[in-house]
Amino acid sequence: MNTKMKGRDFLSTNDWTTEELEMLLDVAFDLKKQKALGIPHHLLDDKTLFMLFRDKSTRTRNSTEAAMTQLGGHAHYLTEEAVQISHGDTEKEMGIILSRYGHGIAIRDDIYLGVGHNYMTNVAKYADIPVISLESDFDHPCQMMADVMTVKEKFHNEIRGRKFVMSWAYAPSYAKPMAVAQGTVMMMPRFGMDVTLAIPPEFALQPEAMEIAQKNAEEAGVKFEVTNDMDTAMEGADIIEAKSWGCFMTTRDLKESQEIAKKHSDWILDERRLNLAKKNAIYMHPLPADRNFEVTDAVIDGPHSVVYDEAENRLHTVKAILALTM
Ligand code: CP
């Protein structure tokens, strides 16, 4: 395989071959070991990453910023208010000018369907340095790499044939992006896992993501199933990710989405449902979670939950992405 990743964008896992994603994971495991041993790994000395956040973040911002520091470089934290987007800086200005100053651009733009992925793709068109998605409306590729790393760790690398359940769950806080659900159904089949998507009827994913998930499952010789019954989905599950998203394929109105979600407030991952899964099943959530709505405290704080290891792996995987591409 071609190991030359320098200059490559990372806007969706779909843009990288499975071999390349596996290599990225190898690098992440290596960097995780080096950090544990206290071995410095200044692979990006004097390099600059511009991070543009058009939404809030705890894990993504801090793991990416810490990653740049630990790799010997520096990350600028930019927000919509801090730059001149509202005064006329288009994707062309952002792509060309930031390319003249530094070595990588990372963008979070995940709130509005049809906006974020297009914005990043346009910046990437003009940038001659890598552009990395820190979550769009379409995919959350950095989260996906942390998630598959966590699954590999928890099942001692034996992940082929595992049943991965991506379930919608009720959250009163806000209409969350679909990126994690879409990223999961699109990517996990490529690592040999059977994927079940459990959704109330109004919470369908984008047709493009569903088509990619189906194609990837066929190519990998695994199953991709959809059910409207959360209990049925849990039966025999090895990995459960129960989290909320807005019903953007039903309505673009965020308030209406939350009203529709209320009808399904019984979609919660509790101990009864967890007991329908395999005995050694793991519970994942990218966080932040609406505790006792999406998932009970007993589950998220219980022995099956791997959410903090999953959050830690955001650091090791983004380091691998930055070190390979910048
Ligand atoms: N998982 C995740 O993306 O978390 P943040 O929104 O806090 O970055």
Short mmCIF file of C-alpha atoms and ligand atoms in Angstrom, two decimals:
data_model
loop_
_atom_site.label_atom_id
_atom_site.label_comp_id
_atom_site.label_asym_id
_atom_site.label_seq_id
_atom_site.Cartn_x
_atom_site.Cartn_y
_atom_site.Cartn_z
CA MET A 1 0.00 0.00 0.00
CA ASN A 2 0.97 3.62 -0.49
CA THR A 3 2.07 4.99 2.88
CA LYS A 4 2.39 8.57 1.65
CA MET A 5 -0.38 10.31 3.59
CA LYS A 6 1.25 13.77 3.78
CA GLY A 7 -1.11 16.41 2.43
CA ARG A 8 -4.17 14.12 2.42
CA ASP A 9 -7.48 15.51 3.66
CA PHE A 10 -9.47 13.58 6.26
CA LEU A 11 -13.06 14.71 5.71
CA SER A 12 -14.74 11.31 5.92
CA THR A 13 -13.49 7.78 6.50
CA ASN A 14 -15.00 7.05 3.07
CA ASP A 15 -12.07 8.92 1.48
CA TRP A 16 -9.49 6.48 2.88
CA THR A 17 -9.13 2.79 2.05
CA THR A 18 -9.61 0.25 4.81
CA GLU A 19 -5.87 -0.57 4.56
CA GLU A 20 -5.06 3.09 5.12
CA LEU A 21 -7.42 3.31 8.11
CA GLU A 22 -5.77 0.18 9.56
CA MET A 23 -2.37 1.81 9.18
CA LEU A 24 -3.67 4.93 10.87
CA LEU A 25 -4.83 2.76 13.78
CA ASP A 26 -1.41 1.07 13.99
CA VAL A 27 0.17 4.51 14.32
CA ALA A 28 -2.41 5.47 16.98
CA PHE A 29 -1.62 2.35 19.03
CA ASP A 30 2.09 3.10 18.71
CA LEU A 31 1.66 6.71 19.84
CA LYS A 32 -0.53 5.57 22.75
CA LYS A 33 2.29 3.28 23.93
CA GLN A 34 4.86 6.04 23.53
CA LYS A 35 2.75 8.42 25.62
CA ALA A 36 2.28 5.78 28.34
CA LEU A 37 6.06 5.26 28.45
CA GLY A 38 6.76 8.99 28.49
CA ILE A 39 8.66 8.80 25.20
CA PRO A 40 8.54 12.17 23.43
CA HIS A 41 7.19 11.99 19.89
CA HIS A 42 7.77 15.38 18.31
CA LEU A 43 6.72 14.43 14.81
CA LEU A 44 5.33 17.90 13.98
CA ASP A 45 7.98 20.24 15.37
CA ASP A 46 7.22 23.90 14.61
CA LYS A 47 4.07 23.03 12.64
CA THR A 48 0.79 24.92 13.02
CA LEU A 49 -2.76 23.59 12.88
CA PHE A 50 -5.66 26.03 12.52
CA MET A 51 -8.78 24.70 14.27
CA LEU A 52 -12.01 26.43 13.28
CA PHE A 53 -14.92 25.55 15.55
CA ARG A 54 -18.41 26.54 14.40
CA ASP A 55 -19.92 24.59 17.32
CA LYS A 56 -19.06 23.80 20.93
CA SER A 57 -16.65 21.03 21.92
CA THR A 58 -14.98 19.47 24.95
CA ARG A 59 -13.28 16.32 23.62
CA THR A 60 -12.52 17.29 20.03
CA ARG A 61 -11.00 20.67 20.77
CA ASN A 62 -8.93 19.55 23.73
CA SER A 63 -7.72 16.25 22.27
CA THR A 64 -6.68 17.97 19.02
CA GLU A 65 -5.00 20.90 20.75
CA ALA A 66 -3.20 18.58 23.18
CA ALA A 67 -2.20 16.35 20.25
CA MET A 68 -0.49 19.25 18.48
CA THR A 69 1.39 20.21 21.65
CA GLN A 70 2.52 16.64 22.27
CA LEU A 71 3.62 16.33 18.62
CA GLY A 72 5.81 19.42 19.03
CA GLY A 73 3.59 21.85 17.11
CA HIS A 74 0.93 24.37 17.97
CA ALA A 75 -2.83 24.65 17.39
CA HIS A 76 -4.76 27.91 16.97
CA TYR A 77 -8.31 27.82 18.36
CA LEU A 78 -10.54 29.84 16.01
CA THR A 79 -14.26 30.50 16.27
CA GLU A 80 -16.78 32.10 13.94
CA GLU A 81 -16.55 35.31 16.02
CA ALA A 82 -12.73 35.34 16.03
CA VAL A 83 -12.33 35.30 12.25
CA GLN A 84 -13.86 37.33 9.44
CA ILE A 85 -16.25 34.79 7.93
CA SER A 86 -19.29 36.95 8.63
CA HIS A 87 -17.49 39.92 7.01
CA GLY A 88 -16.72 38.14 3.78
CA ASP A 89 -13.93 35.59 4.17
CA THR A 90 -15.16 32.74 1.98
CA GLU A 91 -13.89 29.17 1.79
CA LYS A 92 -11.39 30.44 -0.81
CA GLU A 93 -9.86 33.02 1.56
CA MET A 94 -9.77 30.51 4.43
CA GLY A 95 -8.19 27.76 2.32
CA ILE A 96 -5.59 29.86 0.51
CA ILE A 97 -4.57 32.22 3.31
CA LEU A 98 -4.34 29.65 6.12
CA SER A 99 -2.28 27.47 3.75
CA ARG A 100 0.24 30.32 3.45
CA TYR A 101 0.61 30.48 7.26
CA GLY A 102 0.61 26.91 8.50
CA HIS A 103 0.49 23.19 7.88
CA GLY A 104 -3.06 21.96 8.55
CA ILE A 105 -6.67 23.13 8.87
CA ALA A 106 -9.22 21.36 11.06
CA ILE A 107 -12.90 22.32 11.04
CA ARG A 108 -15.97 21.52 13.11
CA ASP A 109 -19.17 22.52 11.30
CA ASP A 110 -21.90 20.08 12.26
CA ILE A 111 -25.10 21.95 13.12
CA TYR A 112 -26.94 22.37 9.82
CA LEU A 113 -27.66 19.54 7.41
CA GLY A 114 -26.14 20.19 3.99
CA VAL A 115 -23.71 22.86 5.23
CA GLY A 116 -20.66 21.60 7.13
CA HIS A 117 -19.33 18.87 4.84
CA ASN A 118 -19.74 21.17 1.82
CA TYR A 119 -17.92 23.99 3.62
CA MET A 120 -14.96 21.77 4.49
CA THR A 121 -14.84 20.30 1.00
CA ASN A 122 -14.72 23.82 -0.45
CA VAL A 123 -11.96 24.95 1.95
CA ALA A 124 -10.02 21.80 0.98
CA LYS A 125 -10.42 22.67 -2.70
CA TYR A 126 -8.46 25.88 -2.17
CA ALA A 127 -6.06 24.73 0.56
CA ASP A 128 -2.77 23.09 -0.31
CA ILE A 129 -2.39 21.74 3.22
CA PRO A 130 -4.55 18.92 4.69
CA VAL A 131 -8.08 19.70 5.86
CA ILE A 132 -9.42 17.51 8.64
CA SER A 133 -13.05 17.22 9.69
CA LEU A 134 -13.63 17.63 13.40
CA GLU A 135 -17.30 16.70 12.73
CA SER A 136 -19.56 17.78 9.93
CA ASP A 137 -23.25 17.28 9.27
CA PHE A 138 -22.28 14.08 7.40
CA ASP A 139 -19.50 12.28 9.29
CA HIS A 140 -17.32 12.48 12.40
CA PRO A 141 -14.24 10.66 11.12
CA CYS A 142 -11.94 11.42 14.09
CA GLN A 143 -14.58 9.95 16.44
CA MET A 144 -14.89 6.91 14.20
CA MET A 145 -11.18 6.14 14.51
CA ALA A 146 -11.35 6.44 18.31
CA ASP A 147 -14.40 4.19 18.36
CA VAL A 148 -12.90 1.41 16.27
CA MET A 149 -9.67 1.63 18.29
CA THR A 150 -11.73 1.16 21.47
CA VAL A 151 -13.60 -1.83 20.02
CA LYS A 152 -10.27 -3.42 19.01
CA GLU A 153 -8.88 -2.91 22.52
CA LYS A 154 -11.91 -4.27 24.32
CA PHE A 155 -12.19 -7.40 22.14
CA HIS A 156 -8.44 -8.08 21.93
CA ASN A 157 -8.45 -7.27 18.22
CA GLU A 158 -11.07 -9.97 17.46
CA ILE A 159 -13.73 -7.76 15.95
CA ARG A 160 -14.80 -9.58 12.79
CA GLY A 161 -18.35 -10.92 13.13
CA ARG A 162 -19.17 -8.76 16.15
CA LYS A 163 -22.65 -7.23 16.23
CA PHE A 164 -22.50 -3.42 16.46
CA VAL A 165 -25.84 -1.79 17.35
CA MET A 166 -26.17 1.90 16.54
CA SER A 167 -29.35 2.93 18.28
CA TRP A 168 -31.15 6.24 18.44
CA ALA A 169 -31.98 7.35 22.00
CA TYR A 170 -34.03 10.21 23.38
CA ALA A 171 -32.31 13.43 24.50
CA PRO A 172 -34.21 16.54 25.59
CA SER A 173 -31.15 18.86 25.45
CA TYR A 174 -30.97 19.61 21.71
CA ALA A 175 -31.24 18.07 18.24
CA LYS A 176 -27.79 16.50 17.98
CA PRO A 177 -26.01 15.99 14.63
CA MET A 178 -26.41 12.72 12.72
CA ALA A 179 -22.66 12.51 12.03
CA VAL A 180 -21.78 9.83 14.59
CA ALA A 181 -24.66 7.54 13.60
CA GLN A 182 -23.87 7.98 9.90
CA GLY A 183 -20.14 7.58 10.40
CA THR A 184 -20.74 4.40 12.38
CA VAL A 185 -23.03 2.65 9.91
CA MET A 186 -20.77 3.63 7.02
CA MET A 187 -17.44 2.58 8.56
CA MET A 188 -17.96 -0.31 10.99
CA PRO A 189 -18.91 -2.85 8.26
CA ARG A 190 -15.48 -2.23 6.68
CA PHE A 191 -13.90 -3.66 9.84
CA GLY A 192 -15.97 -6.83 9.52
CA MET A 193 -18.75 -6.01 11.96
CA ASP A 194 -22.45 -6.71 11.42
CA VAL A 195 -24.24 -3.41 11.96
CA THR A 196 -27.82 -2.95 13.16
CA LEU A 197 -29.34 0.51 13.04
CA ALA A 198 -32.26 0.94 15.48
CA ILE A 199 -34.42 4.03 14.90
CA PRO A 200 -37.93 5.33 15.42
CA PRO A 201 -39.38 5.81 11.90
CA GLU A 202 -38.86 9.60 11.87
CA PHE A 203 -35.13 9.35 12.66
CA ALA A 204 -33.85 7.97 9.37
CA LEU A 205 -30.32 8.81 8.27
CA GLN A 206 -29.39 10.51 4.98
CA PRO A 207 -29.97 8.23 1.95
CA GLU A 208 -26.33 8.75 0.86
CA ALA A 209 -25.03 7.42 4.18
CA MET A 210 -27.44 4.47 4.06
CA GLU A 211 -26.34 3.58 0.52
CA ILE A 212 -22.66 3.71 1.50
CA ALA A 213 -23.35 1.58 4.58
CA GLN A 214 -25.19 -1.02 2.48
CA LYS A 215 -22.46 -1.09 -0.16
CA ASN A 216 -19.69 -1.37 2.44
CA ALA A 217 -21.53 -4.21 4.19
CA GLU A 218 -21.99 -6.11 0.90
CA GLU A 219 -18.33 -5.67 -0.02
CA ALA A 220 -17.20 -6.85 3.42
CA GLY A 221 -19.68 -9.77 3.43
CA VAL A 222 -21.38 -8.60 6.63
CA LYS A 223 -24.94 -7.64 7.54
CA PHE A 224 -26.42 -4.16 7.66
CA GLU A 225 -29.94 -4.21 9.11
CA VAL A 226 -32.44 -1.57 10.17
CA THR A 227 -35.13 -2.02 12.80
CA ASN A 228 -37.69 0.22 14.49
CA ASP A 229 -37.53 -1.85 17.68
CA MET A 230 -34.81 -1.01 20.21
CA ASP A 231 -35.29 -4.25 22.20
CA THR A 232 -34.94 -6.51 19.15
CA ALA A 233 -31.77 -4.68 18.13
CA MET A 234 -30.09 -5.36 21.47
CA GLU A 235 -30.43 -9.14 21.22
CA GLY A 236 -26.98 -10.67 20.82
CA ALA A 237 -25.21 -7.31 20.59
CA ASP A 238 -21.47 -7.08 21.27
CA ILE A 239 -21.23 -3.30 21.00
CA ILE A 240 -24.02 -0.85 21.72
CA GLU A 241 -23.87 2.81 20.91
CA ALA A 242 -27.16 4.42 22.01
CA LYS A 243 -27.26 8.14 21.37
CA SER A 244 -29.57 10.83 20.10
CA TRP A 245 -29.77 12.83 16.90
CA GLY A 246 -32.30 15.17 15.33
CA CYS A 247 -34.89 13.88 12.84
CA PHE A 248 -33.47 16.07 10.07
CA MET A 249 -34.84 13.88 7.28
CA THR A 250 -38.35 14.56 8.68
CA THR A 251 -37.98 18.27 9.55
CA ARG A 252 -35.23 20.89 9.42
CA ASP A 253 -36.92 22.78 12.29
CA LEU A 254 -34.82 22.06 15.38
CA LYS A 255 -37.74 22.74 17.80
CA GLU A 256 -40.11 20.50 15.84
CA SER A 257 -37.45 17.80 15.85
CA GLN A 258 -37.35 17.94 19.64
CA GLU A 259 -41.17 17.75 19.83
CA ILE A 260 -41.14 14.63 17.64
CA ALA A 261 -38.35 13.13 19.77
CA LYS A 262 -40.52 13.44 22.90
CA LYS A 263 -42.88 10.80 21.47
CA HIS A 264 -40.01 8.33 21.79
CA SER A 265 -38.78 9.19 25.28
CA ASP A 266 -38.84 5.46 26.13
CA TRP A 267 -35.82 4.97 23.82
CA ILE A 268 -33.28 4.81 26.64
CA LEU A 269 -30.48 2.32 27.19
CA ASP A 270 -31.20 0.92 30.65
CA GLU A 271 -30.07 -2.25 32.43
CA ARG A 272 -33.05 -4.27 31.17
CA ARG A 273 -32.11 -3.53 27.57
CA LEU A 274 -28.40 -4.03 28.22
CA ASN A 275 -29.23 -7.50 29.58
CA LEU A 276 -30.64 -8.43 26.15
CA ALA A 277 -27.13 -8.05 24.72
CA LYS A 278 -24.23 -10.50 25.12
CA LYS A 279 -22.76 -10.85 28.62
CA ASN A 280 -19.52 -9.08 27.67
CA ALA A 281 -21.16 -6.37 25.57
CA ILE A 282 -19.69 -2.88 25.73
CA TYR A 283 -21.54 0.43 25.83
CA MET A 284 -20.16 3.35 23.85
CA HIS A 285 -21.16 7.01 23.54
CA PRO A 286 -19.06 9.81 22.01
CA LEU A 287 -20.32 12.19 24.76
CA PRO A 288 -21.73 14.50 25.91
CA ALA A 289 -24.66 12.27 26.92
CA ASP A 290 -28.05 13.27 28.28
CA ARG A 291 -27.79 11.11 31.37
CA ASN A 292 -30.96 9.26 32.38
CA PHE A 293 -32.53 10.09 29.03
CA GLU A 294 -30.21 8.54 26.42
CA VAL A 295 -28.67 6.15 28.94
CA THR A 296 -29.18 5.49 32.63
CA ASP A 297 -26.46 6.30 35.17
CA ALA A 298 -26.37 2.60 36.01
CA VAL A 299 -25.33 1.76 32.44
CA ILE A 300 -22.99 4.65 31.64
CA ASP A 301 -21.25 4.31 35.02
CA GLY A 302 -21.50 0.51 35.03
CA PRO A 303 -19.01 -2.25 34.15
CA HIS A 304 -20.02 -2.45 30.46
CA SER A 305 -19.39 1.22 29.76
CA VAL A 306 -16.18 2.17 27.92
CA VAL A 307 -17.01 5.83 27.38
CA TYR A 308 -13.93 7.24 29.13
CA ASP A 309 -11.51 4.95 27.28
CA GLU A 310 -13.33 5.93 24.09
CA ALA A 311 -12.85 9.62 24.96
CA GLU A 312 -9.14 9.04 25.70
CA ASN A 313 -8.68 7.37 22.34
CA ARG A 314 -9.70 10.61 20.67
CA LEU A 315 -6.22 11.89 21.61
CA HIS A 316 -4.24 8.93 20.28
CA THR A 317 -6.17 8.67 17.03
CA VAL A 318 -6.13 12.39 16.21
CA LYS A 319 -2.38 12.38 16.84
CA ALA A 320 -2.04 9.63 14.25
CA ILE A 321 -4.21 11.56 11.76
CA LEU A 322 -2.18 14.77 12.25
CA ALA A 323 1.22 13.05 12.22
CA LEU A 324 0.42 11.17 9.01
CA THR A 325 -1.18 14.00 7.08
CA MET A 326 0.63 17.21 8.16
N1 CP B 1 -17.33 13.36 20.98
C1 CP B 1 -17.22 14.67 20.68
O1 CP B 1 -17.08 15.06 19.52
O2 CP B 1 -17.23 15.47 21.79
P1 CP B 1 -17.17 17.06 21.73
O3 CP B 1 -18.46 17.51 21.07
O4 CP B 1 -17.09 17.51 23.16
O5 CP B 1 -15.99 17.47 20.93
#
